[in-house]
């Protein structure tokens, strides 16, 4: 089985940087994903990590440490439209299915 | 637009009834996944089909069933509906079945909001 933990809520100011953490426990690991979900809308893919280290994509970066069962999503130059839920998900070895955390609701204020 | 199409967008029905949700995957994707999302449970995996065959099962109730047709579209059937079945139901698709890698990223449809009254 898998267990994924992430903070329930975070707040930040427009233009700032925020880091959303995710810890996981899994019997087998085959990738960690971050999705963004605005209220009532579809989750949209942000990033994928399978090896240790940092993956950067524009204002968003994601980090993975497999030995620590830890990942974070870093959002820079926050914009109001970044207010959303951020979902951490883990894929098990031998499967393509994902187990999602309950999500971190990020509120960006002016 | 992810390329995954779900219909209908909204569905309102009564307890005890049966409904069918439909999903068309992205062009070229062979896997379809169904998820249920409620406020208290988050996004829960229900079932996966790959090229017409069931590939993985998650927390799917016996009252729920799914299938994938030869044209790769999928349907999720929910029967004997209860108030607690009210939720957002998402379909996602990916290229492969059990393979990993960046090529097997799941892309989600806009969802069907089911309200059971």
PDB file of C-alpha atoms in Angstrom:
ATOM      1  CA  UNK A   1       0.000   0.000   0.000  1.00  0.00           C
ATOM      2  CA  UNK A   2       0.905   3.640  -0.178  1.00  0.00           C
ATOM      3  CA  UNK A   3       0.574   6.553   2.216  1.00  0.00           C
ATOM      4  CA  UNK A   4       0.948  10.122   0.985  1.00  0.00           C
ATOM      5  CA  UNK A   5       0.987  13.199   3.191  1.00  0.00           C
ATOM      6  CA  UNK A   6       0.870  16.842   2.222  1.00  0.00           C
ATOM      7  CA  UNK A   7      -0.288  19.958   4.077  1.00  0.00           C
ATOM      8  CA  UNK A   8      -3.985  20.736   3.818  1.00  0.00           C
ATOM      9  CA  UNK A   9      -3.691  24.462   3.198  1.00  0.00           C
ATOM     10  CA  UNK A  10      -1.072  27.108   2.518  1.00  0.00           C
ATOM     11  CA  UNK A  11      -1.247  30.833   1.919  1.00  0.00           C
ATOM     12  CA  UNK A  12       1.199  33.082   0.111  1.00  0.00           C
ATOM     13  CA  UNK A  13       1.435  36.529  -1.421  1.00  0.00           C
ATOM     14  CA  UNK A  14       1.474  37.428  -5.086  1.00  0.00           C
ATOM     15  CA  UNK A  15       5.060  37.550  -6.385  1.00  0.00           C
ATOM     16  CA  UNK A  16       6.429  35.367  -3.599  1.00  0.00           C
ATOM     17  CA  UNK A  17       7.841  31.822  -3.632  1.00  0.00           C
ATOM     18  CA  UNK A  18       6.073  28.885  -2.002  1.00  0.00           C
ATOM     19  CA  UNK A  19       7.192  25.305  -1.396  1.00  0.00           C
ATOM     20  CA  UNK A  20       4.618  22.526  -1.058  1.00  0.00           C
ATOM     21  CA  UNK A  21       5.959  19.372   0.560  1.00  0.00           C
ATOM     22  CA  UNK A  22       4.873  15.791   0.034  1.00  0.00           C
ATOM     23  CA  UNK A  23       6.043  12.700   1.904  1.00  0.00           C
ATOM     24  CA  UNK A  24       5.200   9.195   0.851  1.00  0.00           C
ATOM     25  CA  UNK A  25       5.595   5.592   1.895  1.00  0.00           C
ATOM     26  CA  UNK A  26       5.331   2.927  -0.744  1.00  0.00           C
ATOM     27  CA  UNK A  27       6.288  -0.712  -1.191  1.00  0.00           C
ATOM     28  CA  UNK A  28       7.581   0.001  -4.695  1.00  0.00           C
ATOM     29  CA  UNK A  29       8.270   3.317  -6.403  1.00  0.00           C
ATOM     30  CA  UNK A  30       8.017   4.198 -10.063  1.00  0.00           C
ATOM     31  CA  UNK A  31       7.567   7.931 -10.199  1.00  0.00           C
ATOM     32  CA  UNK A  32       6.102  10.929  -8.418  1.00  0.00           C
ATOM     33  CA  UNK A  33       3.721  13.365 -10.067  1.00  0.00           C
ATOM     34  CA  UNK A  34       2.374  16.799  -9.268  1.00  0.00           C
ATOM     35  CA  UNK A  35      -0.972  17.968 -10.598  1.00  0.00           C
ATOM     36  CA  UNK A  36      -2.754  21.314 -10.280  1.00  0.00           C
ATOM     37  CA  UNK A  37      -6.501  21.365  -9.818  1.00  0.00           C
ATOM     38  CA  UNK A  38      -8.708  24.448  -9.794  1.00  0.00           C
ATOM     39  CA  UNK A  39     -11.994  24.034  -7.955  1.00  0.00           C
ATOM     40  CA  UNK A  40     -14.439  21.868  -9.900  1.00  0.00           C
ATOM     41  CA  UNK A  41     -12.027  21.386 -12.794  1.00  0.00           C
ATOM     42  CA  UNK A  42      -9.808  18.588 -14.066  1.00  0.00           C
ATOM     43  CA  UNK A  43      -6.383  17.940 -12.551  1.00  0.00           C
ATOM     44  CA  UNK A  44      -3.705  19.129 -14.961  1.00  0.00           C
ATOM     45  CA  UNK A  45      -0.235  17.601 -15.106  1.00  0.00           C
ATOM     46  CA  UNK A  46       2.606  19.775 -13.788  1.00  0.00           C
ATOM     47  CA  UNK A  47       5.675  17.613 -13.252  1.00  0.00           C
ATOM     48  CA  UNK A  48       7.126  14.122 -13.061  1.00  0.00           C
ATOM     49  CA  UNK A  49      10.157  12.893 -11.088  1.00  0.00           C
ATOM     50  CA  UNK A  50      11.535   9.368 -11.061  1.00  0.00           C
ATOM     51  CA  UNK A  51      15.200  10.083 -10.237  1.00  0.00           C
ATOM     52  CA  UNK A  52      16.549  12.125  -7.348  1.00  0.00           C
ATOM     53  CA  UNK A  53      17.011  15.795  -7.984  1.00  0.00           C
ATOM     54  CA  UNK A  54      15.327  18.892  -9.267  1.00  0.00           C
ATOM     55  CA  UNK A  55      13.207  19.207 -12.409  1.00  0.00           C
ATOM     56  CA  UNK A  56      12.584  22.770 -13.520  1.00  0.00           C
ATOM     57  CA  UNK A  57       9.831  23.927 -15.841  1.00  0.00           C
ATOM     58  CA  UNK A  58       9.315  27.665 -16.012  1.00  0.00           C
ATOM     59  CA  UNK A  59       7.994  29.054 -12.720  1.00  0.00           C
ATOM     60  CA  UNK A  60       7.468  25.532 -11.356  1.00  0.00           C
ATOM     61  CA  UNK A  61      10.135  23.124 -10.089  1.00  0.00           C
ATOM     62  CA  UNK A  62       9.806  19.740  -8.442  1.00  0.00           C
ATOM     63  CA  UNK A  63      12.332  17.920  -6.285  1.00  0.00           C
ATOM     64  CA  UNK A  64      12.565  14.268  -5.323  1.00  0.00           C
ATOM     65  CA  UNK A  65      14.550  12.340  -2.717  1.00  0.00           C
ATOM     66  CA  UNK A  66      13.716   8.646  -3.000  1.00  0.00           C
ATOM     67  CA  UNK A  67      15.740   7.643   0.059  1.00  0.00           C
ATOM     68  CA  UNK A  68      13.729  10.070   2.207  1.00  0.00           C
ATOM     69  CA  UNK A  69      10.362   9.446   0.519  1.00  0.00           C
ATOM     70  CA  UNK A  70      10.100  13.184   0.004  1.00  0.00           C
ATOM     71  CA  UNK A  71       9.205  15.596  -2.742  1.00  0.00           C
ATOM     72  CA  UNK A  72       8.392  19.265  -2.993  1.00  0.00           C
ATOM     73  CA  UNK A  73       6.835  21.532  -5.574  1.00  0.00           C
ATOM     74  CA  UNK A  74       8.321  25.014  -5.762  1.00  0.00           C
ATOM     75  CA  UNK A  75       6.278  27.809  -7.269  1.00  0.00           C
ATOM     76  CA  UNK A  76       8.051  31.082  -8.025  1.00  0.00           C
ATOM     77  CA  UNK A  77       6.705  34.535  -8.859  1.00  0.00           C
ATOM     78  CA  UNK A  78       3.285  33.580  -7.609  1.00  0.00           C
ATOM     79  CA  UNK A  79       0.266  34.821  -9.519  1.00  0.00           C
ATOM     80  CA  UNK A  80      -3.351  35.001  -8.435  1.00  0.00           C
ATOM     81  CA  UNK A  81      -4.207  32.263 -10.941  1.00  0.00           C
ATOM     82  CA  UNK A  82      -1.923  29.888  -9.009  1.00  0.00           C
ATOM     83  CA  UNK A  83      -4.600  29.685  -6.305  1.00  0.00           C
ATOM     84  CA  UNK A  84      -5.584  26.032  -6.634  1.00  0.00           C
ATOM     85  CA  UNK A  85      -5.189  22.619  -5.074  1.00  0.00           C
ATOM     86  CA  UNK A  86      -1.862  20.868  -5.708  1.00  0.00           C
ATOM     87  CA  UNK A  87      -1.973  17.091  -5.747  1.00  0.00           C
ATOM     88  CA  UNK A  88       1.005  14.841  -5.117  1.00  0.00           C
ATOM     89  CA  UNK A  89       0.684  11.337  -6.599  1.00  0.00           C
ATOM     90  CA  UNK A  90       2.873   8.245  -6.536  1.00  0.00           C
ATOM     91  CA  UNK A  91       3.061   5.460  -9.095  1.00  0.00           C
ATOM     92  CA  UNK A  92       3.897   1.980  -7.897  1.00  0.00           C
ATOM     93  CA  UNK A  93       6.452  -0.229  -9.627  1.00  0.00           C
ATOM     94  CA  UNK A  94       4.817  -2.563 -12.125  1.00  0.00           C
ATOM     95  CA  UNK A  95       1.689  -0.457 -12.420  1.00  0.00           C
ATOM     96  CA  UNK A  96       0.616   2.683 -14.206  1.00  0.00           C
ATOM     97  CA  UNK A  97      -2.029   3.582 -11.650  1.00  0.00           C
ATOM     98  CA  UNK A  98      -1.566   6.566  -9.319  1.00  0.00           C
ATOM     99  CA  UNK A  99      -2.277   7.029  -5.634  1.00  0.00           C
ATOM    100  CA  UNK A 100      -3.030  10.648  -4.826  1.00  0.00           C
ATOM    101  CA  UNK A 101      -2.550  12.633  -1.658  1.00  0.00           C
ATOM    102  CA  UNK A 102      -5.525  14.686  -0.480  1.00  0.00           C
ATOM    103  CA  UNK A 103      -4.049  17.830  -1.983  1.00  0.00           C
ATOM    104  CA  UNK A 104      -2.747  21.156  -0.697  1.00  0.00           C
ATOM    105  CA  UNK A 105      -5.048  24.122  -1.180  1.00  0.00           C
ATOM    106  CA  UNK A 106      -2.906  27.157  -2.001  1.00  0.00           C
ATOM    107  CA  UNK A 107      -4.402  30.610  -1.624  1.00  0.00           C
ATOM    108  CA  UNK A 108      -2.497  33.465  -3.233  1.00  0.00           C
ATOM    109  CA  UNK A 109      -3.424  36.908  -1.961  1.00  0.00           C
ATOM    110  CA  UNK A 110      -2.602  40.331  -3.435  1.00  0.00           C
TER     111      UNK A 110
ATOM    112  CA  UNK B   1      -7.860  20.973 -23.340  1.00  0.00           C
ATOM    113  CA  UNK B   2      -6.413  17.568 -22.390  1.00  0.00           C
ATOM    114  CA  UNK B   3      -8.027  15.734 -25.290  1.00  0.00           C
ATOM    115  CA  UNK B   4     -10.001  13.479 -22.931  1.00  0.00           C
ATOM    116  CA  UNK B   5     -13.754  13.906 -23.345  1.00  0.00           C
ATOM    117  CA  UNK B   6     -16.313  13.075 -20.681  1.00  0.00           C
ATOM    118  CA  UNK B   7     -20.088  13.206 -20.922  1.00  0.00           C
ATOM    119  CA  UNK B   8     -22.327  14.324 -19.415  1.00  0.00           C
ATOM    120  CA  UNK B   9     -20.873  17.246 -17.469  1.00  0.00           C
ATOM    121  CA  UNK B  10     -23.623  17.148 -14.879  1.00  0.00           C
ATOM    122  CA  UNK B  11     -26.013  14.425 -13.800  1.00  0.00           C
ATOM    123  CA  UNK B  12     -28.791  14.682 -11.235  1.00  0.00           C
ATOM    124  CA  UNK B  13     -30.628  11.549 -10.226  1.00  0.00           C
ATOM    125  CA  UNK B  14     -32.417   9.898  -7.333  1.00  0.00           C
ATOM    126  CA  UNK B  15     -31.354   7.223  -4.876  1.00  0.00           C
ATOM    127  CA  UNK B  16     -31.701   3.698  -6.200  1.00  0.00           C
ATOM    128  CA  UNK B  17     -31.254   4.724  -9.816  1.00  0.00           C
ATOM    129  CA  UNK B  18     -28.573   3.696 -12.317  1.00  0.00           C
ATOM    130  CA  UNK B  19     -26.439   5.996 -14.461  1.00  0.00           C
ATOM    131  CA  UNK B  20     -23.754   5.622 -17.126  1.00  0.00           C
ATOM    132  CA  UNK B  21     -20.791   7.953 -17.498  1.00  0.00           C
ATOM    133  CA  UNK B  22     -18.868   8.036 -20.746  1.00  0.00           C
ATOM    134  CA  UNK B  23     -15.228   8.763 -21.533  1.00  0.00           C
ATOM    135  CA  UNK B  24     -13.294   9.080 -24.784  1.00  0.00           C
ATOM    136  CA  UNK B  25      -9.512   8.944 -24.320  1.00  0.00           C
ATOM    137  CA  UNK B  26      -6.916  11.040 -26.102  1.00  0.00           C
ATOM    138  CA  UNK B  27      -6.092   9.894 -29.592  1.00  0.00           C
ATOM    139  CA  UNK B  28      -3.510   7.115 -29.375  1.00  0.00           C
ATOM    140  CA  UNK B  29      -4.011   6.371 -25.676  1.00  0.00           C
ATOM    141  CA  UNK B  30      -4.865   2.768 -24.850  1.00  0.00           C
ATOM    142  CA  UNK B  31      -5.412   3.056 -21.094  1.00  0.00           C
ATOM    143  CA  UNK B  32      -8.421   4.578 -19.393  1.00  0.00           C
ATOM    144  CA  UNK B  33      -8.632   5.209 -15.647  1.00  0.00           C
ATOM    145  CA  UNK B  34     -11.669   6.146 -13.580  1.00  0.00           C
ATOM    146  CA  UNK B  35     -11.464   8.202 -10.394  1.00  0.00           C
ATOM    147  CA  UNK B  36     -13.966   9.419  -7.829  1.00  0.00           C
ATOM    148  CA  UNK B  37     -13.382  12.701  -6.042  1.00  0.00           C
ATOM    149  CA  UNK B  38     -15.366  13.750  -3.003  1.00  0.00           C
ATOM    150  CA  UNK B  39     -14.583  16.549  -0.577  1.00  0.00           C
ATOM    151  CA  UNK B  40     -13.526  14.313   2.281  1.00  0.00           C
ATOM    152  CA  UNK B  41     -11.788  11.524   0.366  1.00  0.00           C
ATOM    153  CA  UNK B  42      -9.778  13.284  -2.294  1.00  0.00           C
ATOM    154  CA  UNK B  43      -9.102  11.665  -5.658  1.00  0.00           C
ATOM    155  CA  UNK B  44      -9.648   7.904  -5.387  1.00  0.00           C
ATOM    156  CA  UNK B  45      -8.682   5.454  -8.116  1.00  0.00           C
ATOM    157  CA  UNK B  46     -11.519   3.135  -9.119  1.00  0.00           C
ATOM    158  CA  UNK B  47     -10.465   1.025 -12.086  1.00  0.00           C
ATOM    159  CA  UNK B  48      -8.178   0.892 -15.145  1.00  0.00           C
ATOM    160  CA  UNK B  49      -8.747  -0.609 -18.566  1.00  0.00           C
ATOM    161  CA  UNK B  50      -6.038  -1.169 -21.125  1.00  0.00           C
ATOM    162  CA  UNK B  51      -6.926  -1.937 -24.739  1.00  0.00           C
ATOM    163  CA  UNK B  52     -10.286  -3.382 -23.780  1.00  0.00           C
ATOM    164  CA  UNK B  53      -9.226  -5.421 -20.770  1.00  0.00           C
ATOM    165  CA  UNK B  54      -9.381  -4.676 -17.076  1.00  0.00           C
ATOM    166  CA  UNK B  55      -5.819  -3.978 -15.871  1.00  0.00           C
ATOM    167  CA  UNK B  56      -6.090  -2.754 -12.287  1.00  0.00           C
ATOM    168  CA  UNK B  57      -8.761  -2.321  -9.677  1.00  0.00           C
ATOM    169  CA  UNK B  58      -8.863   0.165  -6.834  1.00  0.00           C
ATOM    170  CA  UNK B  59     -11.563   1.127  -4.362  1.00  0.00           C
ATOM    171  CA  UNK B  60     -14.474   0.344  -6.634  1.00  0.00           C
ATOM    172  CA  UNK B  61     -17.768  -0.716  -5.088  1.00  0.00           C
ATOM    173  CA  UNK B  62     -19.543  -3.843  -6.320  1.00  0.00           C
ATOM    174  CA  UNK B  63     -22.445  -1.602  -7.408  1.00  0.00           C
ATOM    175  CA  UNK B  64     -20.085   0.053  -9.880  1.00  0.00           C
ATOM    176  CA  UNK B  65     -18.773  -1.493 -13.077  1.00  0.00           C
ATOM    177  CA  UNK B  66     -16.894  -0.339 -16.135  1.00  0.00           C
ATOM    178  CA  UNK B  67     -15.904  -1.492 -19.571  1.00  0.00           C
ATOM    179  CA  UNK B  68     -13.789  -0.356 -22.490  1.00  0.00           C
ATOM    180  CA  UNK B  69     -15.080  -0.838 -26.007  1.00  0.00           C
ATOM    181  CA  UNK B  70     -13.184  -1.717 -29.212  1.00  0.00           C
ATOM    182  CA  UNK B  71     -13.032   1.967 -30.180  1.00  0.00           C
ATOM    183  CA  UNK B  72     -11.337   2.509 -26.774  1.00  0.00           C
ATOM    184  CA  UNK B  73     -14.035   4.667 -25.248  1.00  0.00           C
ATOM    185  CA  UNK B  74     -15.059   3.607 -21.762  1.00  0.00           C
ATOM    186  CA  UNK B  75     -18.209   3.662 -19.697  1.00  0.00           C
ATOM    187  CA  UNK B  76     -18.611   3.646 -15.933  1.00  0.00           C
ATOM    188  CA  UNK B  77     -21.914   2.250 -14.705  1.00  0.00           C
ATOM    189  CA  UNK B  78     -23.146   3.210 -11.252  1.00  0.00           C
ATOM    190  CA  UNK B  79     -26.194   1.376  -9.917  1.00  0.00           C
ATOM    191  CA  UNK B  80     -28.384   1.367  -6.792  1.00  0.00           C
ATOM    192  CA  UNK B  81     -27.164   4.885  -6.204  1.00  0.00           C
ATOM    193  CA  UNK B  82     -26.852   6.235  -2.684  1.00  0.00           C
ATOM    194  CA  UNK B  83     -26.513   9.786  -1.400  1.00  0.00           C
ATOM    195  CA  UNK B  84     -22.856   9.116  -0.663  1.00  0.00           C
ATOM    196  CA  UNK B  85     -22.150   8.443  -4.326  1.00  0.00           C
ATOM    197  CA  UNK B  86     -22.531  12.146  -5.059  1.00  0.00           C
ATOM    198  CA  UNK B  87     -19.089  13.217  -6.269  1.00  0.00           C
ATOM    199  CA  UNK B  88     -17.008  14.292  -9.236  1.00  0.00           C
ATOM    200  CA  UNK B  89     -16.072  11.376 -11.451  1.00  0.00           C
ATOM    201  CA  UNK B  90     -12.979  11.803 -13.582  1.00  0.00           C
ATOM    202  CA  UNK B  91     -11.647   9.779 -16.424  1.00  0.00           C
ATOM    203  CA  UNK B  92      -7.975   9.898 -17.370  1.00  0.00           C
ATOM    204  CA  UNK B  93      -6.047   8.304 -20.204  1.00  0.00           C
ATOM    205  CA  UNK B  94      -2.454   7.372 -20.906  1.00  0.00           C
ATOM    206  CA  UNK B  95      -0.510   5.686 -23.643  1.00  0.00           C
ATOM    207  CA  UNK B  96       0.549   2.487 -21.899  1.00  0.00           C
ATOM    208  CA  UNK B  97      -0.754  -0.194 -19.560  1.00  0.00           C
ATOM    209  CA  UNK B  98       1.757  -0.996 -16.854  1.00  0.00           C
ATOM    210  CA  UNK B  99       4.742   0.859 -18.173  1.00  0.00           C
ATOM    211  CA  UNK B 100       6.370   3.701 -16.348  1.00  0.00           C
ATOM    212  CA  UNK B 101       8.280   6.635 -17.699  1.00  0.00           C
ATOM    213  CA  UNK B 102       7.324  10.093 -18.800  1.00  0.00           C
ATOM    214  CA  UNK B 103       5.441   8.633 -21.726  1.00  0.00           C
ATOM    215  CA  UNK B 104       2.785   7.156 -19.492  1.00  0.00           C
ATOM    216  CA  UNK B 105       1.525  10.352 -17.890  1.00  0.00           C
ATOM    217  CA  UNK B 106      -2.193  10.432 -17.162  1.00  0.00           C
ATOM    218  CA  UNK B 107      -4.277  13.248 -18.648  1.00  0.00           C
ATOM    219  CA  UNK B 108      -7.671  13.986 -17.149  1.00  0.00           C
ATOM    220  CA  UNK B 109     -11.031  14.832 -18.625  1.00  0.00           C
ATOM    221  CA  UNK B 110     -13.212  17.642 -17.266  1.00  0.00           C
ATOM    222  CA  UNK B 111     -15.252  15.246 -15.153  1.00  0.00           C
ATOM    223  CA  UNK B 112     -18.894  14.424 -14.547  1.00  0.00           C
ATOM    224  CA  UNK B 113     -20.522  15.922 -11.470  1.00  0.00           C
ATOM    225  CA  UNK B 114     -23.031  13.434 -10.090  1.00  0.00           C
ATOM    226  CA  UNK B 115     -25.666  14.571  -7.632  1.00  0.00           C
ATOM    227  CA  UNK B 116     -27.812  11.901  -6.008  1.00  0.00           C
ATOM    228  CA  UNK B 117     -30.916  13.354  -4.339  1.00  0.00           C
TER     229      UNK B 117
END
